[in-house]
Amino acid sequence: MKSLPSISMHFLIFLFFFLHPIPTLGSTVYDTSPTDYIRTSCSATLYPDLCYTSLSGYSNPVQQDPARLARIAIGVSLSKARRMASYVSNLTRETAYGADPQASAALHDSPGSESFRFQMGNVQTWMSVALTDEETCTDGFEDVREGPLKTEVYERAVEVKKLTSNALALVNSYAEKAVSLSFVNGAKFTELT
């Protein structure tokens, strides 16, 4: 099994190379502010409050561009996932977490290497895989006895899972808008630079 930092680094490299050519919708004028746009977009996610608080600071670069919002949401999720991976990696190297074999096994399963495959063809699939992997990490701790290690890892994994869920919802929303707009009026797409 690969370690968390190794998997996260592969995932990060894949997403940034893959996301570079993500198309943006032609400029459309909206009557809302960029922060209102983020709030409205986040209302379609499972965790709208976390979505808004994690993305509202990026209102200037986002403006009202769904591609940029999706890209930034992925970046926020990846950043949190990398911090989580580093935290878990450090825990697995420490002996201070105790000799509990269930906790040790749960740490080594957060996340498993099977979920991350470079042959996945699109961002939605990758975000879904990341979400599933985060589920595996929290599921691995269900049988571990209560304690500070379980609480800390579980809370961090749940936050990463929520941020990833929000990013996936925004990517899906962007994809739906891009497809429907291109069918309706033959909109042209430009690449993010």
Short mmCIF file of N, CA and C in Angstrom, two decimals:
data_model
loop_
_atom_site.label_atom_id
_atom_site.label_comp_id
_atom_site.label_asym_id
_atom_site.label_seq_id
_atom_site.Cartn_x
_atom_site.Cartn_y
_atom_site.Cartn_z
N MET A 1 0.82 -1.17 0.00
CA MET A 1 0.00 0.00 0.00
C MET A 1 0.87 1.25 0.00
N LYS A 2 0.51 2.26 -0.76
CA LYS A 2 1.27 3.50 -0.79
C LYS A 2 0.93 4.33 0.43
N SER A 3 1.84 5.22 0.78
CA SER A 3 1.58 6.09 1.92
C SER A 3 0.73 7.27 1.47
N LEU A 4 0.10 7.93 2.42
CA LEU A 4 -0.74 9.08 2.12
C LEU A 4 -0.01 10.17 1.35
N PRO A 5 1.19 10.61 1.79
CA PRO A 5 1.85 11.68 1.05
C PRO A 5 2.14 11.30 -0.39
N SER A 6 2.51 10.05 -0.65
CA SER A 6 2.79 9.60 -2.01
C SER A 6 1.53 9.67 -2.87
N ILE A 7 0.43 9.18 -2.33
CA ILE A 7 -0.83 9.20 -3.08
C ILE A 7 -1.29 10.63 -3.28
N SER A 8 -1.24 11.44 -2.25
CA SER A 8 -1.68 12.83 -2.36
C SER A 8 -0.85 13.58 -3.38
N MET A 9 0.46 13.35 -3.41
CA MET A 9 1.31 14.05 -4.36
C MET A 9 0.95 13.64 -5.78
N HIS A 10 0.71 12.34 -6.03
CA HIS A 10 0.29 11.90 -7.36
C HIS A 10 -1.04 12.54 -7.74
N PHE A 11 -1.95 12.57 -6.79
CA PHE A 11 -3.26 13.16 -7.02
C PHE A 11 -3.13 14.64 -7.34
N LEU A 12 -2.31 15.35 -6.57
CA LEU A 12 -2.10 16.78 -6.77
C LEU A 12 -1.49 17.05 -8.13
N ILE A 13 -0.46 16.31 -8.48
CA ILE A 13 0.19 16.50 -9.78
C ILE A 13 -0.80 16.25 -10.91
N PHE A 14 -1.56 15.16 -10.80
CA PHE A 14 -2.55 14.84 -11.84
C PHE A 14 -3.54 15.99 -12.01
N LEU A 15 -4.12 16.44 -10.89
CA LEU A 15 -5.16 17.46 -10.99
C LEU A 15 -4.64 18.77 -11.57
N PHE A 16 -3.45 19.20 -11.18
CA PHE A 16 -2.98 20.46 -11.71
C PHE A 16 -2.63 20.37 -13.19
N PHE A 17 -2.09 19.25 -13.64
CA PHE A 17 -1.86 19.09 -15.07
C PHE A 17 -3.18 18.95 -15.81
N PHE A 18 -4.11 18.22 -15.22
CA PHE A 18 -5.39 17.98 -15.88
C PHE A 18 -6.26 19.23 -15.88
N LEU A 19 -6.22 20.00 -14.81
CA LEU A 19 -7.09 21.16 -14.70
C LEU A 19 -6.61 22.36 -15.49
N HIS A 20 -5.36 22.40 -15.87
CA HIS A 20 -4.87 23.57 -16.59
C HIS A 20 -5.74 23.91 -17.80
N PRO A 21 -6.15 22.94 -18.62
CA PRO A 21 -6.96 23.30 -19.77
C PRO A 21 -8.46 23.31 -19.50
N ILE A 22 -8.89 23.39 -18.24
CA ILE A 22 -10.33 23.38 -17.98
C ILE A 22 -10.96 24.62 -18.63
N PRO A 23 -11.99 24.46 -19.43
CA PRO A 23 -12.57 25.59 -20.14
C PRO A 23 -13.40 26.48 -19.22
N THR A 24 -13.46 27.77 -19.60
CA THR A 24 -14.32 28.69 -18.87
C THR A 24 -15.44 29.09 -19.81
N LEU A 25 -16.56 29.39 -19.23
CA LEU A 25 -17.68 29.86 -20.04
C LEU A 25 -17.38 31.28 -20.48
N GLY A 26 -17.84 31.64 -21.66
CA GLY A 26 -17.65 33.00 -22.13
C GLY A 26 -18.18 33.98 -21.09
N SER A 27 -17.63 35.18 -21.08
CA SER A 27 -18.01 36.10 -20.02
C SER A 27 -19.50 36.40 -20.07
N THR A 28 -20.14 36.20 -18.96
CA THR A 28 -21.55 36.45 -18.80
C THR A 28 -21.70 37.46 -17.69
N VAL A 29 -22.54 38.45 -17.87
CA VAL A 29 -22.72 39.47 -16.85
C VAL A 29 -23.78 39.00 -15.87
N TYR A 30 -23.44 39.04 -14.59
CA TYR A 30 -24.35 38.65 -13.53
C TYR A 30 -24.67 39.89 -12.71
N ASP A 31 -25.84 39.88 -12.08
CA ASP A 31 -26.26 40.99 -11.25
C ASP A 31 -25.85 40.81 -9.79
N THR A 32 -25.05 39.83 -9.49
CA THR A 32 -24.67 39.58 -8.11
C THR A 32 -23.18 39.84 -7.92
N SER A 33 -22.81 40.07 -6.68
CA SER A 33 -21.40 40.26 -6.36
C SER A 33 -20.70 38.90 -6.40
N PRO A 34 -19.38 38.91 -6.49
CA PRO A 34 -18.65 37.63 -6.48
C PRO A 34 -18.91 36.81 -5.21
N THR A 35 -19.03 37.47 -4.06
CA THR A 35 -19.30 36.70 -2.83
C THR A 35 -20.71 36.13 -2.85
N ASP A 36 -21.67 36.87 -3.41
CA ASP A 36 -23.03 36.32 -3.55
C ASP A 36 -23.04 35.14 -4.52
N TYR A 37 -22.23 35.25 -5.57
CA TYR A 37 -22.12 34.16 -6.54
C TYR A 37 -21.59 32.90 -5.85
N ILE A 38 -20.58 33.06 -5.01
CA ILE A 38 -20.03 31.92 -4.27
C ILE A 38 -21.07 31.36 -3.32
N ARG A 39 -21.78 32.23 -2.61
CA ARG A 39 -22.82 31.77 -1.67
C ARG A 39 -23.90 30.98 -2.42
N THR A 40 -24.35 31.50 -3.55
CA THR A 40 -25.38 30.82 -4.35
C THR A 40 -24.86 29.48 -4.87
N SER A 41 -23.64 29.47 -5.37
CA SER A 41 -23.05 28.22 -5.87
C SER A 41 -22.91 27.20 -4.74
N CYS A 42 -22.51 27.66 -3.57
CA CYS A 42 -22.32 26.76 -2.43
C CYS A 42 -23.65 26.21 -1.90
N SER A 43 -24.73 26.90 -2.17
CA SER A 43 -26.02 26.42 -1.67
C SER A 43 -26.42 25.08 -2.29
N ALA A 44 -25.80 24.73 -3.41
CA ALA A 44 -26.10 23.45 -4.07
C ALA A 44 -25.22 22.31 -3.56
N THR A 45 -24.37 22.57 -2.57
CA THR A 45 -23.49 21.53 -2.04
C THR A 45 -24.09 20.90 -0.79
N LEU A 46 -23.50 19.80 -0.35
CA LEU A 46 -23.97 19.14 0.87
C LEU A 46 -23.60 19.92 2.13
N TYR A 47 -22.55 20.72 2.06
CA TYR A 47 -22.07 21.47 3.22
C TYR A 47 -21.93 22.94 2.84
N PRO A 48 -23.06 23.64 2.63
CA PRO A 48 -23.01 25.00 2.11
C PRO A 48 -22.25 25.98 3.01
N ASP A 49 -22.38 25.87 4.32
CA ASP A 49 -21.68 26.81 5.20
C ASP A 49 -20.16 26.63 5.11
N LEU A 50 -19.71 25.39 5.17
CA LEU A 50 -18.27 25.12 5.03
C LEU A 50 -17.79 25.54 3.64
N CYS A 51 -18.58 25.27 2.63
CA CYS A 51 -18.23 25.66 1.27
C CYS A 51 -18.02 27.17 1.19
N TYR A 52 -18.98 27.92 1.70
CA TYR A 52 -18.88 29.38 1.63
C TYR A 52 -17.69 29.90 2.44
N THR A 53 -17.53 29.42 3.66
CA THR A 53 -16.42 29.93 4.48
C THR A 53 -15.06 29.55 3.89
N SER A 54 -14.97 28.41 3.24
CA SER A 54 -13.68 28.01 2.68
C SER A 54 -13.38 28.69 1.34
N LEU A 55 -14.39 29.21 0.66
CA LEU A 55 -14.18 29.79 -0.67
C LEU A 55 -14.42 31.29 -0.77
N SER A 56 -15.11 31.88 0.19
CA SER A 56 -15.46 33.30 0.08
C SER A 56 -14.23 34.20 0.03
N GLY A 57 -13.14 33.79 0.61
CA GLY A 57 -11.91 34.58 0.55
C GLY A 57 -11.31 34.65 -0.85
N TYR A 58 -11.82 33.86 -1.76
CA TYR A 58 -11.32 33.82 -3.14
C TYR A 58 -12.27 34.52 -4.11
N SER A 59 -13.14 35.37 -3.60
CA SER A 59 -14.15 35.99 -4.46
C SER A 59 -13.55 36.83 -5.59
N ASN A 60 -12.45 37.53 -5.34
CA ASN A 60 -11.85 38.34 -6.40
C ASN A 60 -11.34 37.51 -7.57
N PRO A 61 -10.55 36.46 -7.33
CA PRO A 61 -10.12 35.66 -8.49
C PRO A 61 -11.27 34.88 -9.14
N VAL A 62 -12.28 34.50 -8.35
CA VAL A 62 -13.39 33.73 -8.90
C VAL A 62 -14.29 34.62 -9.75
N GLN A 63 -14.55 35.83 -9.25
CA GLN A 63 -15.57 36.70 -9.83
C GLN A 63 -16.86 35.88 -9.94
N GLN A 64 -17.33 35.63 -11.16
CA GLN A 64 -18.53 34.79 -11.33
C GLN A 64 -18.26 33.72 -12.38
N ASP A 65 -17.06 33.18 -12.30
CA ASP A 65 -16.61 32.18 -13.27
C ASP A 65 -16.70 30.79 -12.64
N PRO A 66 -17.62 29.95 -13.12
CA PRO A 66 -17.79 28.63 -12.51
C PRO A 66 -16.55 27.74 -12.64
N ALA A 67 -15.78 27.89 -13.70
CA ALA A 67 -14.57 27.08 -13.86
C ALA A 67 -13.54 27.46 -12.81
N ARG A 68 -13.37 28.75 -12.60
CA ARG A 68 -12.41 29.19 -11.57
C ARG A 68 -12.88 28.77 -10.19
N LEU A 69 -14.17 28.88 -9.94
CA LEU A 69 -14.70 28.46 -8.64
C LEU A 69 -14.44 26.98 -8.41
N ALA A 70 -14.69 26.16 -9.41
CA ALA A 70 -14.45 24.72 -9.29
C ALA A 70 -12.97 24.44 -9.07
N ARG A 71 -12.13 25.14 -9.81
CA ARG A 71 -10.68 24.93 -9.69
C ARG A 71 -10.18 25.33 -8.30
N ILE A 72 -10.66 26.45 -7.79
CA ILE A 72 -10.25 26.90 -6.46
C ILE A 72 -10.79 25.95 -5.39
N ALA A 73 -12.02 25.47 -5.55
CA ALA A 73 -12.58 24.52 -4.59
C ALA A 73 -11.74 23.25 -4.54
N ILE A 74 -11.29 22.79 -5.70
CA ILE A 74 -10.42 21.62 -5.75
C ILE A 74 -9.10 21.92 -5.04
N GLY A 75 -8.56 23.11 -5.29
CA GLY A 75 -7.31 23.50 -4.63
C GLY A 75 -7.44 23.54 -3.12
N VAL A 76 -8.56 24.08 -2.63
CA VAL A 76 -8.80 24.13 -1.18
C VAL A 76 -8.89 22.72 -0.62
N SER A 77 -9.63 21.88 -1.31
CA SER A 77 -9.77 20.49 -0.87
C SER A 77 -8.42 19.78 -0.88
N LEU A 78 -7.63 19.98 -1.93
CA LEU A 78 -6.32 19.35 -2.02
C LEU A 78 -5.38 19.83 -0.93
N SER A 79 -5.43 21.11 -0.65
CA SER A 79 -4.58 21.67 0.40
C SER A 79 -4.89 21.02 1.75
N LYS A 80 -6.17 20.92 2.05
CA LYS A 80 -6.58 20.30 3.31
C LYS A 80 -6.23 18.82 3.30
N ALA A 81 -6.40 18.16 2.17
CA ALA A 81 -6.06 16.73 2.07
C ALA A 81 -4.56 16.52 2.27
N ARG A 82 -3.73 17.42 1.72
CA ARG A 82 -2.28 17.30 1.91
C ARG A 82 -1.91 17.47 3.38
N ARG A 83 -2.53 18.45 4.05
CA ARG A 83 -2.26 18.64 5.48
C ARG A 83 -2.69 17.40 6.26
N MET A 84 -3.84 16.84 5.89
CA MET A 84 -4.32 15.62 6.55
C MET A 84 -3.35 14.47 6.30
N ALA A 85 -2.90 14.33 5.06
CA ALA A 85 -1.96 13.26 4.71
C ALA A 85 -0.66 13.41 5.49
N SER A 86 -0.17 14.62 5.61
CA SER A 86 1.05 14.86 6.37
C SER A 86 0.85 14.51 7.84
N TYR A 87 -0.28 14.90 8.37
CA TYR A 87 -0.59 14.61 9.77
C TYR A 87 -0.62 13.10 10.01
N VAL A 88 -1.34 12.37 9.17
CA VAL A 88 -1.45 10.92 9.34
C VAL A 88 -0.09 10.26 9.12
N SER A 89 0.67 10.74 8.14
CA SER A 89 1.99 10.18 7.88
C SER A 89 2.89 10.35 9.10
N ASN A 90 2.85 11.52 9.70
CA ASN A 90 3.64 11.76 10.91
C ASN A 90 3.19 10.84 12.04
N LEU A 91 1.90 10.63 12.16
CA LEU A 91 1.39 9.75 13.20
C LEU A 91 1.89 8.32 13.02
N THR A 92 1.93 7.87 11.78
CA THR A 92 2.35 6.48 11.55
C THR A 92 3.82 6.29 11.88
N ARG A 93 4.61 7.37 11.84
CA ARG A 93 6.02 7.28 12.18
C ARG A 93 6.27 7.41 13.68
N GLU A 94 5.32 7.96 14.38
CA GLU A 94 5.48 8.15 15.82
C GLU A 94 5.08 6.88 16.57
N THR A 95 5.71 6.67 17.66
CA THR A 95 5.30 5.55 18.51
C THR A 95 4.33 6.02 19.58
N ALA A 96 4.12 7.34 19.66
CA ALA A 96 3.29 7.90 20.74
C ALA A 96 1.81 7.60 20.57
N TYR A 97 1.39 7.13 19.40
CA TYR A 97 -0.04 6.90 19.22
C TYR A 97 -0.51 5.62 19.87
N GLY A 98 0.40 4.88 20.45
CA GLY A 98 0.00 3.69 21.19
C GLY A 98 0.17 2.43 20.38
N ALA A 99 0.00 1.33 21.06
CA ALA A 99 0.22 0.03 20.44
C ALA A 99 -1.08 -0.60 19.96
N ASP A 100 -2.16 0.17 19.89
CA ASP A 100 -3.45 -0.36 19.47
C ASP A 100 -3.36 -0.83 18.02
N PRO A 101 -3.46 -2.13 17.75
CA PRO A 101 -3.32 -2.64 16.38
C PRO A 101 -4.43 -2.13 15.45
N GLN A 102 -5.63 -1.91 15.97
CA GLN A 102 -6.72 -1.39 15.12
C GLN A 102 -6.40 0.03 14.66
N ALA A 103 -5.89 0.86 15.58
CA ALA A 103 -5.54 2.23 15.21
C ALA A 103 -4.42 2.22 14.18
N SER A 104 -3.45 1.37 14.37
CA SER A 104 -2.34 1.26 13.42
C SER A 104 -2.85 0.85 12.04
N ALA A 105 -3.71 -0.15 11.99
CA ALA A 105 -4.27 -0.60 10.70
C ALA A 105 -5.11 0.49 10.06
N ALA A 106 -5.89 1.21 10.86
CA ALA A 106 -6.73 2.29 10.33
C ALA A 106 -5.86 3.40 9.74
N LEU A 107 -4.76 3.73 10.40
CA LEU A 107 -3.86 4.75 9.88
C LEU A 107 -3.26 4.34 8.54
N HIS A 108 -2.90 3.08 8.41
CA HIS A 108 -2.29 2.62 7.16
C HIS A 108 -3.31 2.50 6.03
N ASP A 109 -4.60 2.50 6.34
CA ASP A 109 -5.65 2.43 5.32
C ASP A 109 -6.19 3.80 4.95
N SER A 110 -5.60 4.87 5.41
CA SER A 110 -6.12 6.21 5.17
C SER A 110 -5.27 6.97 4.17
N PRO A 111 -5.51 6.98 2.94
CA PRO A 111 -6.38 6.16 2.13
C PRO A 111 -5.61 5.04 1.45
N GLY A 112 -6.30 4.09 0.86
CA GLY A 112 -5.68 2.98 0.16
C GLY A 112 -5.25 3.39 -1.24
N SER A 113 -4.25 2.73 -1.76
CA SER A 113 -3.69 3.11 -3.05
C SER A 113 -4.58 2.75 -4.23
N GLU A 114 -5.50 1.80 -4.07
CA GLU A 114 -6.33 1.36 -5.19
C GLU A 114 -7.17 2.51 -5.75
N SER A 115 -7.54 3.44 -4.90
CA SER A 115 -8.45 4.49 -5.33
C SER A 115 -7.83 5.48 -6.30
N PHE A 116 -6.53 5.67 -6.22
CA PHE A 116 -5.90 6.68 -7.05
C PHE A 116 -5.24 6.05 -8.26
N ARG A 117 -5.83 6.20 -9.42
CA ARG A 117 -5.27 5.65 -10.66
C ARG A 117 -5.14 6.78 -11.66
N PHE A 118 -3.98 6.87 -12.27
CA PHE A 118 -3.77 7.94 -13.23
C PHE A 118 -4.59 7.78 -14.50
N GLN A 119 -5.08 6.58 -14.77
CA GLN A 119 -5.84 6.40 -15.99
C GLN A 119 -7.26 6.94 -15.91
N MET A 120 -7.67 7.51 -14.77
CA MET A 120 -9.00 8.11 -14.68
C MET A 120 -9.04 9.28 -15.65
N GLY A 121 -10.12 9.42 -16.35
CA GLY A 121 -10.17 10.35 -17.45
C GLY A 121 -10.65 11.75 -17.17
N ASN A 122 -11.24 12.06 -16.02
CA ASN A 122 -11.74 13.41 -15.83
C ASN A 122 -11.78 13.80 -14.35
N VAL A 123 -11.91 15.07 -14.11
CA VAL A 123 -11.86 15.62 -12.75
C VAL A 123 -13.00 15.09 -11.89
N GLN A 124 -14.18 14.93 -12.43
CA GLN A 124 -15.30 14.44 -11.63
C GLN A 124 -14.99 13.05 -11.09
N THR A 125 -14.41 12.22 -11.91
CA THR A 125 -14.05 10.88 -11.45
C THR A 125 -13.01 10.96 -10.34
N TRP A 126 -12.02 11.82 -10.51
CA TRP A 126 -10.98 11.95 -9.49
C TRP A 126 -11.54 12.47 -8.18
N MET A 127 -12.43 13.43 -8.26
CA MET A 127 -13.00 13.96 -7.02
C MET A 127 -13.87 12.89 -6.34
N SER A 128 -14.60 12.12 -7.12
CA SER A 128 -15.40 11.03 -6.55
C SER A 128 -14.51 9.99 -5.89
N VAL A 129 -13.40 9.68 -6.53
CA VAL A 129 -12.45 8.72 -5.97
C VAL A 129 -11.88 9.25 -4.66
N ALA A 130 -11.54 10.52 -4.64
CA ALA A 130 -11.00 11.11 -3.41
C ALA A 130 -12.03 11.04 -2.29
N LEU A 131 -13.26 11.32 -2.63
CA LEU A 131 -14.33 11.27 -1.63
C LEU A 131 -14.49 9.85 -1.09
N THR A 132 -14.45 8.87 -1.97
CA THR A 132 -14.55 7.47 -1.55
C THR A 132 -13.37 7.09 -0.67
N ASP A 133 -12.18 7.56 -1.03
CA ASP A 133 -10.99 7.26 -0.26
C ASP A 133 -11.07 7.84 1.15
N GLU A 134 -11.60 9.05 1.24
CA GLU A 134 -11.76 9.67 2.55
C GLU A 134 -12.78 8.90 3.39
N GLU A 135 -13.81 8.36 2.74
CA GLU A 135 -14.77 7.51 3.44
C GLU A 135 -14.07 6.28 4.01
N THR A 136 -13.16 5.70 3.22
CA THR A 136 -12.41 4.52 3.67
C THR A 136 -11.61 4.83 4.92
N CYS A 137 -11.02 6.02 4.95
CA CYS A 137 -10.22 6.41 6.11
C CYS A 137 -11.09 6.51 7.35
N THR A 138 -12.25 7.18 7.25
CA THR A 138 -13.11 7.31 8.43
C THR A 138 -13.73 5.97 8.80
N ASP A 139 -14.07 5.16 7.81
CA ASP A 139 -14.63 3.83 8.09
C ASP A 139 -13.63 2.96 8.85
N GLY A 140 -12.35 3.11 8.54
CA GLY A 140 -11.33 2.31 9.19
C GLY A 140 -11.21 2.58 10.68
N PHE A 141 -11.72 3.72 11.11
CA PHE A 141 -11.62 4.09 12.53
C PHE A 141 -12.87 3.75 13.33
N GLU A 142 -13.89 3.20 12.70
CA GLU A 142 -15.12 2.88 13.43
C GLU A 142 -14.89 1.90 14.57
N ASP A 143 -14.02 0.91 14.37
CA ASP A 143 -13.79 -0.11 15.39
C ASP A 143 -12.66 0.22 16.35
N VAL A 144 -12.00 1.35 16.13
CA VAL A 144 -10.91 1.76 17.03
C VAL A 144 -11.51 2.34 18.30
N ARG A 145 -10.92 1.99 19.44
CA ARG A 145 -11.48 2.49 20.70
C ARG A 145 -11.35 4.01 20.75
N GLU A 146 -12.27 4.63 21.47
CA GLU A 146 -12.30 6.08 21.60
C GLU A 146 -11.01 6.58 22.24
N GLY A 147 -10.57 7.72 21.78
CA GLY A 147 -9.37 8.33 22.34
C GLY A 147 -8.98 9.53 21.50
N PRO A 148 -7.96 10.25 21.94
CA PRO A 148 -7.57 11.47 21.23
C PRO A 148 -7.11 11.21 19.79
N LEU A 149 -6.41 10.12 19.55
CA LEU A 149 -5.96 9.81 18.19
C LEU A 149 -7.14 9.62 17.26
N LYS A 150 -8.09 8.81 17.67
CA LYS A 150 -9.26 8.54 16.85
C LYS A 150 -10.02 9.84 16.59
N THR A 151 -10.23 10.62 17.62
CA THR A 151 -10.98 11.87 17.48
C THR A 151 -10.28 12.82 16.51
N GLU A 152 -8.98 13.01 16.68
CA GLU A 152 -8.23 13.95 15.84
C GLU A 152 -8.22 13.52 14.38
N VAL A 153 -7.89 12.27 14.11
CA VAL A 153 -7.85 11.78 12.73
C VAL A 153 -9.24 11.82 12.11
N TYR A 154 -10.23 11.38 12.85
CA TYR A 154 -11.59 11.34 12.34
C TYR A 154 -12.08 12.75 11.99
N GLU A 155 -11.87 13.72 12.88
CA GLU A 155 -12.32 15.09 12.62
C GLU A 155 -11.64 15.69 11.40
N ARG A 156 -10.35 15.45 11.26
CA ARG A 156 -9.62 15.97 10.10
C ARG A 156 -10.12 15.30 8.81
N ALA A 157 -10.33 14.01 8.85
CA ALA A 157 -10.80 13.29 7.66
C ALA A 157 -12.20 13.74 7.27
N VAL A 158 -13.05 13.98 8.24
CA VAL A 158 -14.42 14.43 7.95
C VAL A 158 -14.38 15.81 7.29
N GLU A 159 -13.51 16.71 7.77
CA GLU A 159 -13.43 18.03 7.15
C GLU A 159 -12.93 17.93 5.71
N VAL A 160 -11.93 17.11 5.46
CA VAL A 160 -11.43 16.91 4.09
C VAL A 160 -12.54 16.33 3.22
N LYS A 161 -13.28 15.38 3.76
CA LYS A 161 -14.38 14.76 3.02
C LYS A 161 -15.43 15.81 2.63
N LYS A 162 -15.76 16.68 3.55
CA LYS A 162 -16.76 17.72 3.26
C LYS A 162 -16.26 18.69 2.20
N LEU A 163 -15.00 19.12 2.32
CA LEU A 163 -14.44 20.04 1.33
C LEU A 163 -14.38 19.38 -0.05
N THR A 164 -14.03 18.11 -0.10
CA THR A 164 -13.99 17.39 -1.38
C THR A 164 -15.39 17.26 -1.96
N SER A 165 -16.36 16.98 -1.12
CA SER A 165 -17.75 16.90 -1.57
C SER A 165 -18.19 18.23 -2.17
N ASN A 166 -17.86 19.33 -1.51
CA ASN A 166 -18.20 20.65 -2.03
C ASN A 166 -17.53 20.89 -3.38
N ALA A 167 -16.24 20.57 -3.48
CA ALA A 167 -15.53 20.76 -4.74
C ALA A 167 -16.15 19.93 -5.86
N LEU A 168 -16.50 18.69 -5.55
CA LEU A 168 -17.14 17.83 -6.55
C LEU A 168 -18.47 18.42 -7.01
N ALA A 169 -19.26 18.92 -6.08
CA ALA A 169 -20.54 19.53 -6.45
C ALA A 169 -20.33 20.73 -7.36
N LEU A 170 -19.32 21.55 -7.07
CA LEU A 170 -19.05 22.73 -7.91
C LEU A 170 -18.50 22.33 -9.28
N VAL A 171 -17.68 21.30 -9.33
CA VAL A 171 -17.19 20.80 -10.62
C VAL A 171 -18.36 20.27 -11.44
N ASN A 172 -19.23 19.49 -10.82
CA ASN A 172 -20.40 18.96 -11.53
C ASN A 172 -21.30 20.08 -12.02
N SER A 173 -21.50 21.10 -11.18
CA SER A 173 -22.33 22.24 -11.57
C SER A 173 -21.73 22.95 -12.77
N TYR A 174 -20.42 23.16 -12.73
CA TYR A 174 -19.75 23.80 -13.85
C TYR A 174 -19.91 22.97 -15.12
N ALA A 175 -19.70 21.68 -15.02
CA ALA A 175 -19.80 20.80 -16.19
C ALA A 175 -21.21 20.85 -16.79
N GLU A 176 -22.22 20.82 -15.93
CA GLU A 176 -23.61 20.89 -16.42
C GLU A 176 -23.87 22.21 -17.13
N LYS A 177 -23.41 23.33 -16.54
CA LYS A 177 -23.60 24.64 -17.16
C LYS A 177 -22.88 24.72 -18.50
N ALA A 178 -21.66 24.23 -18.54
CA ALA A 178 -20.87 24.29 -19.77
C ALA A 178 -21.53 23.49 -20.88
N VAL A 179 -22.00 22.30 -20.57
CA VAL A 179 -22.64 21.45 -21.58
C VAL A 179 -23.95 22.06 -22.04
N SER A 180 -24.79 22.49 -21.09
CA SER A 180 -26.09 23.03 -21.49
C SER A 180 -25.94 24.34 -22.25
N LEU A 181 -25.00 25.17 -21.86
CA LEU A 181 -24.79 26.43 -22.57
C LEU A 181 -24.26 26.18 -23.97
N SER A 182 -23.40 25.21 -24.13
CA SER A 182 -22.87 24.94 -25.47
C SER A 182 -23.95 24.39 -26.39
N PHE A 183 -24.90 23.64 -25.84
CA PHE A 183 -25.99 23.12 -26.67
C PHE A 183 -26.99 24.22 -27.01
N VAL A 184 -27.23 25.13 -26.08
CA VAL A 184 -28.23 26.17 -26.28
C VAL A 184 -27.78 27.20 -27.30
N ASN A 185 -26.57 27.72 -27.15
CA ASN A 185 -26.19 28.80 -28.06
C ASN A 185 -24.81 28.62 -28.68
N GLY A 186 -24.31 27.41 -28.70
CA GLY A 186 -23.02 27.16 -29.35
C GLY A 186 -21.88 27.93 -28.71
N ALA A 187 -21.94 28.14 -27.41
CA ALA A 187 -20.91 28.92 -26.72
C ALA A 187 -19.53 28.34 -26.96
N LYS A 188 -18.58 29.23 -27.08
CA LYS A 188 -17.20 28.79 -27.23
C LYS A 188 -16.56 28.79 -25.85
N PHE A 189 -15.61 27.89 -25.69
CA PHE A 189 -14.92 27.78 -24.42
C PHE A 189 -13.48 28.23 -24.60
N THR A 190 -12.98 28.90 -23.60
CA THR A 190 -11.58 29.30 -23.61
C THR A 190 -10.87 28.59 -22.47
N GLU A 191 -9.56 28.48 -22.61
CA GLU A 191 -8.81 27.80 -21.57
C GLU A 191 -8.43 28.78 -20.47
N LEU A 192 -8.35 28.27 -19.25
CA LEU A 192 -7.85 29.06 -18.14
C LEU A 192 -6.36 29.26 -18.34
N THR A 193 -5.88 30.43 -18.03
CA THR A 193 -4.43 30.66 -18.11
C THR A 193 -3.89 31.00 -16.77
#
